[in-house]
Coordinates of C-alpha atoms in Angstrom, one line a residue:
L1 CA 0.0 0.0 0.0
K2 CA 1.2 3.5 -0.8
L3 CA 0.9 6.3 1.7
R4 CA -1.7 8.1 -0.5
D5 CA -3.8 4.9 -0.5
V6 CA -3.9 4.8 3.3
A7 CA -4.9 8.5 3.4
R8 CA -7.7 7.8 0.9
M9 CA -8.9 4.9 2.9
G10 CA -9.0 7.2 6.0
K11 CA -11.1 9.7 4.0
R12 CA -13.5 7.1 2.7
A13 CA -13.9 5.7 6.2
R14 CA -15.0 9.2 7.5
R15 CA -17.9 9.5 5.0
P16 CA -20.6 10.6 5.7
R17 CA -19.0 13.5 7.6
A18 CA -19.4 13.6 11.3
S19 CA -18.7 16.3 13.9
G20 CA -15.2 16.6 15.4
A21 CA -16.5 15.4 18.8
E22 CA -18.0 12.3 17.1
M23 CA -14.7 11.6 15.2
A24 CA -12.7 12.0 18.4
A25 CA -14.9 9.4 20.0
V26 CA -14.0 6.8 17.4
S27 CA -11.6 4.4 19.1
F28 CA -9.0 2.1 17.7
A29 CA -11.0 -0.9 18.7
A30 CA -13.7 0.3 16.3
L31 CA -11.5 -0.3 13.3
D32 CA -12.1 -3.6 11.5
D33 CA -9.3 -6.3 11.4
Q34 CA -8.2 -5.4 7.9
Q35 CA -7.6 -1.8 8.8
I36 CA -5.6 -2.8 11.9
L37 CA -3.4 -5.0 9.8
V38 CA -2.8 -2.1 7.4
L39 CA -1.4 0.1 10.1
A40 CA 0.4 -2.5 12.2
F41 CA 2.5 -3.7 9.2
L42 CA 3.5 -0.3 7.9
D43 CA 7.0 0.7 8.9
P44 CA 7.0 3.1 11.9
R45 CA 7.9 6.2 10.0
T46 CA 5.0 5.7 7.6
V47 CA 2.7 5.2 10.6
C48 CA 3.8 8.6 11.9
R49 CA 3.2 10.2 8.4
V50 CA -0.3 8.7 8.4
G51 CA -0.9 10.3 11.8
A52 CA 0.1 13.7 10.3
T53 CA -2.5 13.5 7.4
S54 CA -5.4 14.6 9.6
K55 CA -6.3 15.7 13.1
T56 CA -9.6 13.9 13.3
G57 CA -9.4 11.0 10.8
I58 CA -9.7 7.4 11.9
F59 CA -6.3 6.4 10.7
A60 CA -4.7 9.6 12.1
Q61 CA -6.1 8.8 15.6
A62 CA -5.2 5.2 15.3
A63 CA -1.6 6.1 14.6
T64 CA -1.3 7.4 18.2
E65 CA -3.0 4.4 19.9
D66 CA -1.0 2.4 22.5
K67 CA -2.4 -0.8 21.0
L68 CA -0.8 -0.1 17.6
W69 CA 2.7 0.8 19.1
A70 CA 2.5 -2.2 21.4
Q71 CA 2.1 -4.3 18.2
C72 CA 5.0 -2.5 16.5
L73 CA 7.2 -3.2 19.6
A74 CA 6.3 -6.9 19.5
R75 CA 6.7 -7.2 15.7
I76 CA 10.0 -5.4 15.3
F77 CA 11.8 -5.8 18.6
G78 CA 10.1 -8.9 20.1
A79 CA 9.1 -6.7 23.1
D80 CA 5.7 -7.8 24.2
G81 CA 3.7 -8.1 27.4
H82 CA 5.6 -6.4 30.3
A83 CA 8.5 -5.5 28.0
A84 CA 6.2 -3.3 25.9
S85 CA 6.4 -0.7 28.7
R86 CA 10.2 -0.6 28.9
G87 CA 13.0 0.9 26.9
P88 CA 16.0 -0.9 25.5
S89 CA 18.0 -0.5 28.8
G90 CA 15.0 -1.7 30.9
E91 CA 13.8 1.7 31.9
A92 CA 10.1 2.0 32.6
E93 CA 7.9 4.0 30.1
A94 CA 4.3 5.0 30.7
K95 CA 3.2 4.3 27.1
P96 CA 4.3 1.9 24.4
G97 CA 4.7 4.8 22.0
N98 CA 7.3 6.4 24.3
A99 CA 9.0 3.0 24.7
F100 CA 9.1 2.7 20.9
K101 CA 10.8 6.1 20.6
K102 CA 13.6 4.8 22.9
W103 CA 13.9 1.6 20.9
F104 CA 13.9 3.6 17.6
A105 CA 16.7 5.8 18.9
A106 CA 18.8 2.8 19.9
A107 CA 18.1 1.3 16.4
K108 CA 19.3 4.5 14.8
E109 CA 22.5 4.4 16.9
L110 CA 23.1 0.8 15.8
G111 CA 22.6 1.7 12.2
M112 CA 19.5 -0.6 12.0
L113 CA 16.9 1.8 10.5
P114 CA 17.0 0.1 7.1
A115 CA 15.7 -3.1 8.7
F116 CA 12.4 -1.3 9.3
L117 CA 11.8 -0.8 5.6
E118 CA 12.1 -4.5 4.7
P119 CA 10.0 -7.5 5.8
L120 CA 11.6 -9.0 8.9
A121 CA 12.3 -12.8 9.1
A122 CA 12.0 -12.5 12.9
P123 CA 11.7 -9.8 15.5
L124 CA 15.0 -8.0 16.3
S125 CA 15.0 -9.5 19.8
G126 CA 14.7 -6.6 22.1
P127 CA 16.9 -8.0 25.0
F128 CA 19.9 -8.4 22.6
F129 CA 19.1 -5.0 21.1
G130 CA 19.7 -3.2 24.4
C131 CA 22.9 -5.1 25.1
W132 CA 24.2 -4.4 21.6
A133 CA 23.5 -0.7 22.0
R134 CA 25.5 -0.5 25.2
L135 CA 28.4 -2.6 23.8
Q136 CA 28.6 -0.7 20.5
R137 CA 28.6 2.6 22.4
R138 CA 31.7 1.5 24.3
L139 CA 33.4 0.0 21.3
R140 CA 32.9 3.3 19.5
S141 CA 34.8 5.2 22.2
E142 CA 37.3 2.6 23.3
A143 CA 37.9 -0.1 20.6
A144 CA 37.1 1.3 17.2
P145 CA 39.2 -1.4 15.4
V146 CA 36.9 -4.1 16.9
L147 CA 33.8 -2.1 16.0
A148 CA 35.0 -1.9 12.4
T149 CA 35.0 -5.7 12.1
L150 CA 31.2 -6.1 12.9
R151 CA 29.1 -7.1 10.0
P152 CA 25.5 -6.0 9.1
P153 CA 22.5 -8.0 10.4
A154 CA 22.1 -11.7 9.3
T155 CA 20.0 -12.0 6.2
P156 CA 16.5 -13.7 6.2
E157 CA 18.1 -16.5 4.2
A158 CA 20.7 -17.2 6.9
M159 CA 18.0 -17.2 9.5
Q160 CA 16.0 -19.7 7.4
E161 CA 19.1 -21.9 7.1
L162 CA 19.5 -21.8 10.9
A163 CA 15.9 -23.0 11.2
L164 CA 16.6 -25.8 8.7
M165 CA 19.8 -26.8 10.6
C166 CA 17.8 -27.0 13.8
R167 CA 15.5 -29.5 12.2
E168 CA 18.5 -31.5 11.1
L169 CA 19.8 -31.5 14.7
Q170 CA 16.4 -32.6 16.0
P171 CA 13.0 -33.1 14.3
D172 CA 10.5 -30.4 15.0
C173 CA 13.2 -28.2 16.5
A174 CA 13.2 -24.5 16.0
P175 CA 15.8 -21.9 17.2
H176 CA 14.7 -20.1 20.3
P177 CA 14.3 -16.3 19.7
L178 CA 16.8 -15.7 22.5
V179 CA 19.4 -17.6 20.5
S180 CA 18.8 -16.4 16.9
G181 CA 18.5 -12.8 18.3
L182 CA 22.2 -12.6 18.8
W183 CA 22.7 -12.3 15.0
N184 CA 19.8 -9.8 14.4
V185 CA 22.0 -6.7 15.0
H186 CA 25.4 -7.9 13.7
D187 CA 26.0 -11.1 11.7
G188 CA 29.3 -11.8 13.5
Q189 CA 32.7 -10.2 12.6
T190 CA 34.7 -10.1 9.5
I191 CA 36.9 -13.1 10.3
P192 CA 40.7 -13.0 9.8
H193 CA 42.5 -15.3 7.4
F194 CA 44.0 -17.4 10.1
F195 CA 40.6 -18.9 11.0
Y196 CA 40.1 -20.3 7.5
R197 CA 43.7 -21.5 7.4
Q198 CA 43.1 -23.5 10.5
I199 CA 39.7 -24.7 9.6
V200 CA 40.4 -25.6 5.9
D201 CA 37.0 -27.2 5.2
I202 CA 35.0 -24.0 5.6
E203 CA 34.6 -21.7 2.6
P204 CA 36.0 -18.2 3.4
L205 CA 33.5 -15.4 4.0
D206 CA 34.8 -11.8 3.3
S207 CA 37.9 -12.5 5.4
R208 CA 41.0 -10.4 5.4
E209 CA 44.4 -10.2 7.1
M210 CA 44.1 -8.6 10.5
S211 CA 45.4 -8.9 14.1
P212 CA 44.2 -12.2 15.7
L213 CA 43.7 -10.2 18.9
E214 CA 40.7 -8.1 17.8
G215 CA 38.0 -10.7 18.6
L216 CA 34.8 -9.2 20.0
F217 CA 34.7 -11.3 23.1
G218 CA 38.2 -10.5 24.2
G219 CA 41.4 -12.4 24.7
Y220 CA 44.8 -12.5 26.4
S221 CA 48.5 -13.3 25.8
V222 CA 50.7 -15.4 28.0
Y223 CA 54.1 -16.3 26.7
D224 CA 53.5 -17.9 23.3
H225 CA 49.8 -18.6 24.0
G226 CA 47.7 -15.7 22.9
G227 CA 44.5 -15.0 21.0
S228 CA 41.0 -13.8 21.3
L229 CA 37.4 -15.0 20.9
W230 CA 35.8 -14.1 17.6
F231 CA 32.0 -13.7 17.0
L232 CA 31.2 -15.9 14.0
P233 CA 28.9 -15.0 11.1
L234 CA 25.8 -17.2 11.2
T235 CA 26.6 -19.1 8.0
T236 CA 30.2 -19.7 9.2
A237 CA 28.9 -20.8 12.7
M238 CA 26.7 -23.4 11.1
A239 CA 29.5 -24.6 8.8
L240 CA 31.8 -25.0 11.8
T241 CA 29.1 -26.8 13.7
R242 CA 28.6 -29.4 10.9
L243 CA 32.4 -29.8 10.6
L244 CA 32.8 -30.5 14.4
R245 CA 29.9 -32.9 14.4
G246 CA 31.6 -34.9 11.6
K247 CA 35.1 -34.8 13.0
I248 CA 35.0 -34.9 16.8
E249 CA 34.1 -38.3 18.1
G250 CA 31.2 -38.1 20.6
F251 CA 30.2 -34.5 19.8
K252 CA 26.8 -35.4 18.3
D253 CA 25.8 -37.6 21.2
A254 CA 27.0 -35.2 23.9
H255 CA 25.7 -32.0 22.4
P256 CA 23.0 -32.9 19.9
T257 CA 21.3 -29.4 19.8
K258 CA 24.4 -27.1 20.2
V259 CA 25.6 -24.6 17.5
A260 CA 29.0 -22.9 17.6
F261 CA 28.9 -19.1 17.7
A262 CA 32.4 -18.0 18.6
F263 CA 35.9 -19.3 18.0
G264 CA 39.4 -18.6 19.3
S265 CA 42.9 -19.9 18.5
Y266 CA 45.6 -19.6 21.2
G267 CA 49.2 -20.1 20.3
R268 CA 50.4 -23.3 18.7
G269 CA 47.5 -25.6 18.5
P270 CA 44.9 -24.9 21.3
M271 CA 41.5 -23.9 20.1
K272 CA 38.3 -22.8 21.9
W273 CA 34.7 -22.8 20.8
M274 CA 31.6 -21.4 22.4
F275 CA 28.4 -23.2 21.8
V276 CA 24.8 -22.3 22.4
D277 CA 21.9 -24.8 22.7
V278 CA 19.3 -23.7 20.2
L279 CA 16.5 -25.1 22.4
D280 CA 17.3 -24.0 25.9
G281 CA 19.8 -21.2 25.3
S282 CA 22.5 -22.7 27.6
V283 CA 26.1 -21.8 26.7
A284 CA 29.1 -24.2 26.8
C285 CA 32.8 -23.9 26.2
G286 CA 34.6 -26.6 24.3
T287 CA 38.3 -27.0 23.3
N288 CA 40.3 -29.3 21.1
T289 CA 42.2 -30.3 24.3
R290 CA 39.1 -31.8 25.9
P291 CA 36.6 -34.6 24.9
P292 CA 33.0 -33.4 24.3
S293 CA 31.9 -35.0 27.6
E294 CA 34.2 -32.5 29.4
Y295 CA 33.0 -29.3 27.8
L296 CA 32.3 -26.7 30.5
P297 CA 29.2 -24.6 31.2
A298 CA 30.1 -21.0 30.2
A299 CA 27.1 -19.3 32.0
P300 CA 25.4 -20.2 35.3
P301 CA 22.0 -21.9 34.9
G302 CA 18.9 -19.7 34.9
E303 CA 15.2 -19.7 34.2
G304 CA 14.0 -20.1 30.7
A305 CA 16.2 -20.0 27.6
D306 CA 18.2 -16.9 28.5
G307 CA 21.6 -18.4 29.0
L308 CA 23.2 -16.8 25.8
L309 CA 21.5 -13.5 26.6
R310 CA 23.0 -13.5 30.2
W311 CA 26.4 -14.5 28.8
F312 CA 26.4 -11.7 26.3
S313 CA 24.9 -9.1 28.7
E314 CA 27.5 -9.9 31.3
F315 CA 30.3 -9.4 28.8
A316 CA 28.8 -6.1 27.7
K317 CA 28.5 -5.0 31.3
R318 CA 32.1 -5.8 32.1
F319 CA 33.4 -4.0 29.1
E320 CA 31.1 -1.0 29.7
E321 CA 32.2 -0.7 33.4
G322 CA 35.9 -1.0 32.6
T323 CA 36.5 -4.5 34.0
Y324 CA 37.7 -5.4 30.5
V325 CA 39.6 -2.8 28.6
H326 CA 41.1 -2.3 25.1
R327 CA 44.9 -2.3 25.5
P328 CA 48.1 -4.0 24.3
M329 CA 47.9 -7.7 25.2
V330 CA 51.7 -7.9 25.2
N331 CA 53.6 -5.3 27.2
E332 CA 56.6 -5.3 24.9
D333 CA 54.5 -5.2 21.7
R334 CA 52.6 -1.9 21.3
D335 CA 50.8 -3.3 18.2
S336 CA 49.1 -6.1 20.1
W337 CA 45.9 -4.2 21.0
G338 CA 42.7 -6.1 21.8
I339 CA 39.9 -6.4 24.5
C340 CA 41.9 -7.8 27.4
L341 CA 40.1 -10.3 29.6
F342 CA 42.4 -9.8 32.6
P343 CA 40.2 -7.8 35.0
A344 CA 41.4 -4.2 35.2
Q345 CA 39.1 -3.2 38.1
G346 CA 36.5 -4.7 40.5
A347 CA 36.5 -7.5 43.0
E348 CA 38.8 -9.8 41.0
L349 CA 41.7 -7.2 40.9
S350 CA 44.3 -7.5 43.7
R351 CA 45.9 -4.2 44.7
C352 CA 48.4 -3.1 47.3
V353 CA 50.6 0.0 47.7
T354 CA 53.9 -0.3 49.6
R355 CA 56.0 2.8 50.0
G356 CA 54.5 4.3 46.8
V357 CA 54.9 1.0 44.7
E358 CA 51.5 -0.1 43.5
V359 CA 51.2 -3.8 42.6
T360 CA 48.0 -5.0 40.9
A361 CA 47.2 -8.5 39.7
S362 CA 44.3 -10.5 38.2
C363 CA 43.9 -13.9 36.6
I364 CA 41.8 -15.6 33.9
Y365 CA 40.9 -19.2 33.6
M366 CA 42.3 -20.9 30.4
P367 CA 40.2 -24.0 29.6
E368 CA 42.1 -24.5 26.4
H369 CA 45.4 -25.0 28.4
R370 CA 44.5 -27.8 30.7
A371 CA 48.0 -28.2 32.2
Q372 CA 48.5 -24.5 33.0
G373 CA 45.0 -23.7 34.3
W374 CA 45.3 -20.0 34.8
G375 CA 47.0 -17.0 33.3
Y376 CA 47.8 -14.1 35.5
S377 CA 48.8 -10.5 34.8
L378 CA 50.8 -8.3 37.2
A379 CA 51.5 -4.6 36.9
F380 CA 53.8 -2.3 38.8
R381 CA 54.0 1.5 39.0
L382 CA 55.0 4.4 41.3
L383 CA 52.4 6.6 43.0
G384 CA 52.9 9.8 44.8
T385 CA 56.0 12.0 44.7
A386 CA 59.7 11.3 45.2
E387 CA 59.6 13.3 48.4
E388 CA 56.7 11.2 49.8
R389 CA 58.3 7.9 48.7
G390 CA 61.9 8.7 49.7
F391 CA 63.3 7.8 46.3
Q392 CA 63.2 8.9 42.7
T393 CA 63.3 5.4 41.2
C394 CA 63.3 1.8 42.4
Q395 CA 64.2 -1.5 40.7
L396 CA 62.8 -5.0 41.1
D397 CA 65.5 -7.4 42.4
T398 CA 63.8 -10.7 43.5
R399 CA 60.3 -12.0 44.1
I400 CA 58.6 -14.8 46.1
W401 CA 55.3 -16.3 44.9
N402 CA 53.0 -18.4 47.2
V403 CA 50.5 -20.6 45.3
E404 CA 48.0 -22.2 47.6
L405 CA 45.7 -24.7 46.0
E406 CA 42.9 -26.4 47.9
G407 CA 43.9 -29.9 49.1
E408 CA 47.6 -29.3 48.3
E409 CA 50.6 -28.0 50.2
R410 CA 51.7 -24.4 49.6
D411 CA 54.0 -24.0 46.6
T412 CA 56.6 -21.3 47.2
V413 CA 58.5 -20.0 44.1
R414 CA 61.6 -17.8 44.4
G415 CA 63.3 -16.1 41.5
D416 CA 65.2 -13.1 40.2
G417 CA 63.1 -10.5 38.4
V418 CA 60.1 -11.5 36.4
I419 CA 60.3 -13.3 33.0
G420 CA 63.8 -11.9 32.4
F421 CA 63.0 -8.3 33.3
F422 CA 64.2 -6.2 36.3
P423 CA 62.0 -3.2 35.7
I424 CA 63.2 0.2 37.0
L425 CA 60.1 2.2 38.0
T426 CA 60.1 6.0 37.7
D427 CA 57.4 8.7 37.8
G428 CA 55.0 8.1 34.9
G429 CA 56.5 4.8 33.6
W430 CA 59.5 2.6 33.8
I431 CA 63.1 2.8 32.4
C432 CA 64.0 0.4 29.6
N433 CA 67.7 -0.3 29.3
L434 CA 70.1 -3.2 29.5
E435 CA 69.9 -3.1 33.3
S436 CA 66.1 -3.5 33.3
D437 CA 65.9 -5.6 30.1
P438 CA 69.2 -7.5 29.8
H439 CA 67.9 -9.8 27.0
S440 CA 66.5 -6.9 24.9
Q441 CA 63.0 -8.3 24.9
Y442 CA 61.3 -4.9 24.7
E443 CA 61.3 -3.3 21.3
V444 CA 61.9 0.4 21.3
E445 CA 62.6 2.5 18.2
G446 CA 66.2 3.7 18.2
R447 CA 67.2 1.5 21.1
T448 CA 70.9 0.6 21.3
R449 CA 72.8 -1.3 23.9
K450 CA 73.8 1.9 25.7
S451 CA 70.5 3.8 25.3
S452 CA 67.9 4.3 28.0
H453 CA 64.2 5.0 27.3
V454 CA 61.3 5.8 29.6
I455 CA 58.3 3.7 28.7
P456 CA 55.0 5.5 29.7
G457 CA 52.6 3.7 31.9
E458 CA 52.8 0.7 34.2
F459 CA 55.2 -2.2 33.7
R460 CA 53.0 -5.3 33.0
Y461 CA 53.7 -8.9 32.4
Q462 CA 51.8 -12.1 32.1
S463 CA 52.6 -15.7 33.2
C464 CA 50.8 -19.0 34.1
S465 CA 49.9 -20.9 37.2
Q466 CA 49.4 -24.7 37.1
G467 CA 45.9 -26.1 37.6
S468 CA 45.0 -28.7 40.2
R469 CA 42.4 -31.4 40.9
S470 CA 40.2 -29.0 42.9
M471 CA 40.8 -26.0 40.6
R472 CA 40.5 -23.6 43.6
G473 CA 43.1 -21.6 45.4
Q474 CA 44.9 -18.3 45.7
F475 CA 48.1 -16.6 44.6
S476 CA 50.1 -14.1 46.6
G477 CA 53.7 -12.9 47.2
T478 CA 56.3 -10.2 47.8
L479 CA 58.7 -8.3 45.6
L480 CA 62.1 -7.1 46.8
M481 CA 62.5 -3.5 45.5
V482 CA 65.7 -1.5 45.7
P483 CA 65.5 2.3 45.9
G484 CA 67.6 3.7 43.0
T485 CA 68.8 0.7 41.0
R486 CA 70.4 -2.6 41.9
K487 CA 73.8 -1.3 40.7
K488 CA 73.4 2.1 42.4
P489 CA 71.1 1.8 45.4
T490 CA 70.0 5.0 47.2
G491 CA 68.4 3.3 50.2
E492 CA 67.6 0.1 52.0
P493 CA 65.7 -2.6 50.0
F494 CA 62.0 -3.2 51.0
H495 CA 59.3 -5.7 50.2
A496 CA 56.3 -4.7 48.1
T497 CA 53.3 -6.8 48.7
L498 CA 51.3 -8.7 46.1
N499 CA 47.9 -9.2 47.8
P500 CA 46.1 -12.6 47.2
F501 CA 44.0 -13.1 44.1
R502 CA 41.7 -16.0 43.5
L503 CA 42.4 -19.0 41.3
Y504 CA 39.1 -20.6 40.3
I505 CA 36.7 -21.6 37.5
P506 CA 34.4 -18.6 37.0
D507 CA 30.6 -18.8 36.4
F508 CA 31.1 -16.9 33.0
I509 CA 33.8 -18.2 30.7
Y510 CA 35.0 -16.0 27.8

């Protein structure tokens, strides 16, 4: 129907002419079913234009009715019932029309307005819509390279293929809206070439050479294991699922209704996949170092089929709040930027300040590295002034780590420096020279054997801690710091404290 046809229908419906009071009394409920369908299935902007054609016409009045906008919310965003009176961030709204304005603004921010002008294969899944809006806002300000990898929404054809695949997995099976909704805003990321080089049986989809550390769901780097978790386009996700079902013994029996939605490659061989159950929405983490029977739940159990939504929402929340930040994954490689999964704030960050030396630490669970268990990240920097501290610089000499795992004796590890470094801390950064980096691990432009450079920011490094049978424990320690430098001390050495941080398997795995 053209807009002029709707207006003409409104004019015909008003004949014979009635008074303004009589026209104002005509309610939306008085319209017949055919006319309701006409308005409910116009795109929202056209509905607003219909409302502007007349002050007293039936269609003009109908264009402002709550019932109509409630239908639009349900049809476009999947927000019905109680959700029809809430905005995309869960804020209460008095009228569905007001709620729709908030959803529309979020859609505009996400670049989704063209979707309103085409027939939709399925509602846009309001709960995911709100999470995507928050996540994309943070990506725009903090991680533009990751944002640039996100693809347009999945096509109706891809959604139909998912429905067909679900029936392949189990007769009469259909994907739950809280599963398919993940791809309604962005159909995964543009995947780097390395993915297709490792999974040779999948046809490449608009891939290109890029850093393996820009996966949407974050990553880490510890020694030579490093990588990130990439959000897969829907067609690639289905192709990977079919491949795994055919190649991994026991996968079909252990996980008959699961579909891969994310993939990560970490160093020389270990791989990680995230799966969602298309029926109940539960999320699982699988690796090529574990049999399918030992895949792990990646989100705590909940009510209904909202496991994937809670997993996605928790990640968006942590990134939005600054628990996860976009920064170099490798301290000595300034080109290794990505969303880092080592917590940068919050309850899982250990922090202690001793004589102006701040020591912070956090860990991540690494399911793809069964022998190692956890990776941890430590950072050192100076706070306050030289007058307050009593020294201008100080250098790490030795350290003592205490690893206490449940059911086992304490393991105490003593050593010189950390991973070959003896960082010299100074105001605003640390000094990189042969004394602090004797093996020339840190690359600095113009560096020579005799040169000295101040590297801005904290000194950070990553390492591993072995797993255990219980997979629960804590890590703590002390660092012997020398005021001045080890070669030219300006005061008595002192111990800086590394407060304990937990070693455990978290409820949410990324």
